[in-house]
Amino acid sequence: MEEDIRRIGIMGGTFDPIHHGHLVAASEVADRFGLDEVVFVPTGQPWQKADEPVTPAEDRYLMTVIATASNPRFQVSRVDIDRGGPTYTVDTLRDLHAEYGPKAQLFFITGADALERILSWKDLDDVLELAHFIGVTRPGFELSDQHLPADTVSLVQVPAMAISSTDCRARVGRGEPVWYLVPDGVVQYIAKRRLYQR
Ligand code: ATP
Ligand code: MG
């Protein structure tokens, strides 16, 4: 029965810190694709960023929980953090597929910059089999389907939020505000834990 199928969005990211660009993208895609929920999945040690220091996973996890707590359709998953080692999207999708069962349909949400790199992903065929991909617009990056098969990826225009975690970290480092770029609770968590200060 169609009604039994749950439509689950997956938003993977380093979330160092989570910001309103992530939240708007997830909210917009959830509305457009009629998703029952969106699961935010903070990475373990991100393989693309192996040469940069990344904030401890528990801090990134807690900021993600704080930022999503008020939305009943937003969830946070620890699968990538608890697996340990570098995060590969194929493992994320396999774990969530196992957790949500065969009656869930997975939609992996990714910004234009990350979609650009998708062809280099580990086990790409399996990845495309496990989820439908939704590429969202992001200021500064061109959104294209990368010649992936049309039935595996959708492109979606979301309200432009010229916000990046890199910029948020640099702002905190310079003593500049991140109010309204990240949720209030995240501003306060950053200050409490003294994250991103030089
Ligand atoms: P960093 O600058 O550290 O790379 P980031 O802002 O790119 O951080 P990530 O955690 O790397 O954030 O991104 C997670 C996902 O969210 C990626 O798919 C990314 O493309 C997407 N994303 C991030 N910021 C935006 C934004 N402002 N608009 C749309 N999508 C975004
Ligand atoms: Mg990024």
mmCIF file of N, CA, C and O in Angstrom, residues 10 12 41-47 57-58 60 77-99 108 122 130:
data_model
loop_
_atom_site.group_PDB
_atom_site.id
_atom_site.type_symbol
_atom_site.label_atom_id
_atom_site.label_comp_id
_atom_site.label_asym_id
_atom_site.label_seq_id
_atom_site.Cartn_x
_atom_site.Cartn_y
_atom_site.Cartn_z
ATOM 1 N N ILE A 10 17.521 12.674 3.826
ATOM 2 C CA ILE A 10 18.778 12.521 4.568
ATOM 3 C C ILE A 10 19.671 13.690 4.210
ATOM 4 O O ILE A 10 19.916 13.964 3.035
ATOM 5 N N GLY A 12 23.283 14.863 4.975
ATOM 6 C CA GLY A 12 24.589 14.594 5.568
ATOM 7 C C GLY A 12 25.424 15.863 5.590
ATOM 8 O O GLY A 12 25.251 16.737 4.741
ATOM 9 N N VAL A 41 22.544 13.948 9.466
ATOM 10 C CA VAL A 41 23.548 12.944 9.836
ATOM 11 C C VAL A 41 24.928 13.588 9.887
ATOM 12 O O VAL A 41 25.605 13.732 8.860
ATOM 13 N N PRO A 42 25.355 14.002 11.081
ATOM 14 C CA PRO A 42 26.709 14.573 11.188
ATOM 15 C C PRO A 42 27.753 13.495 10.881
ATOM 16 O O PRO A 42 27.622 12.354 11.320
ATOM 17 N N THR A 43 28.770 13.872 10.120
ATOM 18 C CA THR A 43 29.808 12.919 9.735
ATOM 19 C C THR A 43 30.667 12.519 10.925
ATOM 20 O O THR A 43 30.784 13.261 11.903
ATOM 21 N N GLY A 44 31.306 11.367 10.774
ATOM 22 C CA GLY A 44 32.434 11.035 11.635
ATOM 23 C C GLY A 44 33.577 11.921 11.165
ATOM 24 O O GLY A 44 33.390 13.098 10.883
ATOM 25 N N GLN A 45 34.761 11.356 11.055
ATOM 26 C CA GLN A 45 35.873 12.135 10.507
ATOM 27 C C GLN A 45 35.683 12.261 8.997
ATOM 28 O O GLN A 45 35.759 11.276 8.286
ATOM 29 N N PRO A 46 35.373 13.461 8.473
ATOM 30 C CA PRO A 46 35.073 13.574 7.046
ATOM 31 C C PRO A 46 36.312 13.352 6.175
ATOM 32 O O PRO A 46 37.334 13.968 6.412
ATOM 33 N N TRP A 47 36.189 12.460 5.180
ATOM 34 C CA TRP A 47 37.371 12.099 4.386
ATOM 35 C C TRP A 47 37.821 13.220 3.477
ATOM 36 O O TRP A 47 38.994 13.365 3.202
ATOM 37 N N ALA A 57 33.183 15.293 17.254
ATOM 38 C CA ALA A 57 31.873 14.857 16.766
ATOM 39 C C ALA A 57 30.755 15.149 17.759
ATOM 40 O O ALA A 57 29.652 15.538 17.357
ATOM 41 N N GLU A 58 31.022 14.996 19.048
ATOM 42 C CA GLU A 58 29.940 15.207 20.024
ATOM 43 C C GLU A 58 29.461 16.651 20.028
ATOM 44 O O GLU A 58 28.270 16.918 20.190
ATOM 45 N N ARG A 60 29.580 18.690 17.375
ATOM 46 C CA ARG A 60 28.827 18.887 16.125
ATOM 47 C C ARG A 60 27.463 18.206 16.216
ATOM 48 O O ARG A 60 26.454 18.739 15.736
ATOM 49 N N SER A 77 20.692 11.664 13.375
ATOM 50 C CA SER A 77 21.177 10.289 13.494
ATOM 51 C C SER A 77 22.665 10.273 13.840
ATOM 52 O O SER A 77 23.441 11.080 13.332
ATOM 53 N N ARG A 78 23.043 9.312 14.682
ATOM 54 C CA ARG A 78 24.448 9.153 15.074
ATOM 55 C C ARG A 78 25.165 8.090 14.251
ATOM 56 O O ARG A 78 26.310 7.747 14.570
ATOM 57 N N VAL A 79 24.554 7.551 13.208
ATOM 58 C CA VAL A 79 25.164 6.396 12.524
ATOM 59 C C VAL A 79 26.590 6.656 12.069
ATOM 60 O O VAL A 79 27.462 5.799 12.242
ATOM 61 N N ASP A 80 26.846 7.817 11.502
ATOM 62 C CA ASP A 80 28.198 8.071 10.978
ATOM 63 C C ASP A 80 29.201 8.293 12.102
ATOM 64 O O ASP A 80 30.362 7.895 12.008
ATOM 65 N N ILE A 81 28.737 8.942 13.169
ATOM 66 C CA ILE A 81 29.621 9.184 14.310
ATOM 67 C C ILE A 81 29.946 7.872 15.011
ATOM 68 O O ILE A 81 31.106 7.581 15.327
ATOM 69 N N ASP A 82 28.935 7.036 15.229
ATOM 70 C CA ASP A 82 29.136 5.808 15.990
ATOM 71 C C ASP A 82 29.885 4.739 15.194
ATOM 72 O O ASP A 82 30.534 3.862 15.784
ATOM 73 N N ARG A 83 29.801 4.772 13.874
ATOM 74 C CA ARG A 83 30.521 3.791 13.050
ATOM 75 C C ARG A 83 32.028 3.976 13.207
ATOM 76 O O ARG A 83 32.786 3.022 13.176
ATOM 77 N N GLY A 84 32.439 5.232 13.385
ATOM 78 C CA GLY A 84 33.866 5.532 13.486
ATOM 79 C C GLY A 84 34.535 5.480 12.134
ATOM 80 O O GLY A 84 33.954 4.991 11.162
ATOM 81 N N GLY A 85 35.734 6.019 12.052
ATOM 82 C CA GLY A 85 36.455 6.031 10.787
ATOM 83 C C GLY A 85 35.871 7.069 9.839
ATOM 84 O O GLY A 85 34.924 7.771 10.187
ATOM 85 N N PRO A 86 36.451 7.151 8.651
ATOM 86 C CA PRO A 86 35.963 8.152 7.700
ATOM 87 C C PRO A 86 34.547 7.822 7.232
ATOM 88 O O PRO A 86 34.176 6.654 7.178
ATOM 89 N N THR A 87 33.766 8.857 6.949
ATOM 90 C CA THR A 87 32.378 8.659 6.527
ATOM 91 C C THR A 87 32.282 8.542 5.014
ATOM 92 O O THR A 87 32.780 9.406 4.284
ATOM 93 N N TYR A 88 31.654 7.465 4.550
ATOM 94 C CA TYR A 88 31.317 7.321 3.136
ATOM 95 C C TYR A 88 29.795 7.261 3.031
ATOM 96 O O TYR A 88 29.148 6.550 3.814
ATOM 97 N N THR A 89 29.256 7.999 2.068
ATOM 98 C CA THR A 89 27.801 8.090 1.947
ATOM 99 C C THR A 89 27.166 6.717 1.757
ATOM 100 O O THR A 89 26.060 6.467 2.245
ATOM 101 N N VAL A 90 27.869 5.811 1.075
ATOM 102 C CA VAL A 90 27.288 4.483 0.861
ATOM 103 C C VAL A 90 27.017 3.780 2.193
ATOM 104 O O VAL A 90 26.003 3.095 2.346
ATOM 105 N N ASP A 91 27.904 3.977 3.176
ATOM 106 C CA ASP A 91 27.687 3.358 4.500
ATOM 107 C C ASP A 91 26.510 4.011 5.225
ATOM 108 O O ASP A 91 25.711 3.338 5.877
ATOM 109 N N THR A 92 26.430 5.353 5.119
ATOM 110 C CA THR A 92 25.310 6.083 5.717
ATOM 111 C C THR A 92 23.990 5.539 5.183
ATOM 112 O O THR A 92 23.055 5.256 5.950
ATOM 113 N N LEU A 93 23.919 5.398 3.859
ATOM 114 C CA LEU A 93 22.672 4.951 3.239
ATOM 115 C C LEU A 93 22.351 3.503 3.600
ATOM 116 O O LEU A 93 21.192 3.167 3.865
ATOM 117 N N ARG A 94 23.366 2.644 3.640
ATOM 118 C CA ARG A 94 23.126 1.240 4.017
ATOM 119 C C ARG A 94 22.600 1.148 5.446
ATOM 120 O O ARG A 94 21.652 0.416 5.723
ATOM 121 N N ASP A 95 23.218 1.912 6.355
ATOM 122 C CA ASP A 95 22.789 1.868 7.760
ATOM 123 C C ASP A 95 21.367 2.389 7.922
ATOM 124 O O ASP A 95 20.551 1.806 8.641
ATOM 125 N N LEU A 96 21.050 3.496 7.254
ATOM 126 C CA LEU A 96 19.711 4.077 7.409
ATOM 127 C C LEU A 96 18.670 3.201 6.702
ATOM 128 O O LEU A 96 17.537 3.076 7.171
ATOM 129 N N HIS A 97 19.067 2.592 5.593
ATOM 130 C CA HIS A 97 18.171 1.668 4.897
ATOM 131 C C HIS A 97 17.821 0.501 5.815
ATOM 132 O O HIS A 97 16.661 0.084 5.912
ATOM 133 N N ALA A 98 18.828 -0.015 6.528
ATOM 134 C CA ALA A 98 18.601 -1.122 7.462
ATOM 135 C C ALA A 98 17.715 -0.658 8.623
ATOM 136 O O ALA A 98 16.808 -1.372 9.064
ATOM 137 N N GLU A 99 17.954 0.550 9.096
ATOM 138 C CA GLU A 99 17.215 1.063 10.253
ATOM 139 C C GLU A 99 15.748 1.347 9.909
ATOM 140 O O GLU A 99 14.845 1.011 10.680
ATOM 141 N N PHE A 108 18.409 11.644 -0.626
ATOM 142 C CA PHE A 108 19.637 12.254 -0.102
ATOM 143 C C PHE A 108 19.750 13.685 -0.618
ATOM 144 O O PHE A 108 19.799 13.914 -1.829
ATOM 145 N N LYS A 122 32.576 6.764 -3.315
ATOM 146 C CA LYS A 122 32.792 5.321 -3.202
ATOM 147 C C LYS A 122 31.494 4.568 -3.535
ATOM 148 O O LYS A 122 30.431 4.946 -3.060
ATOM 149 N N LEU A 130 20.432 3.148 -3.643
ATOM 150 C CA LEU A 130 19.853 3.226 -2.301
ATOM 151 C C LEU A 130 19.006 4.468 -2.069
ATOM 152 O O LEU A 130 18.133 4.471 -1.202
#
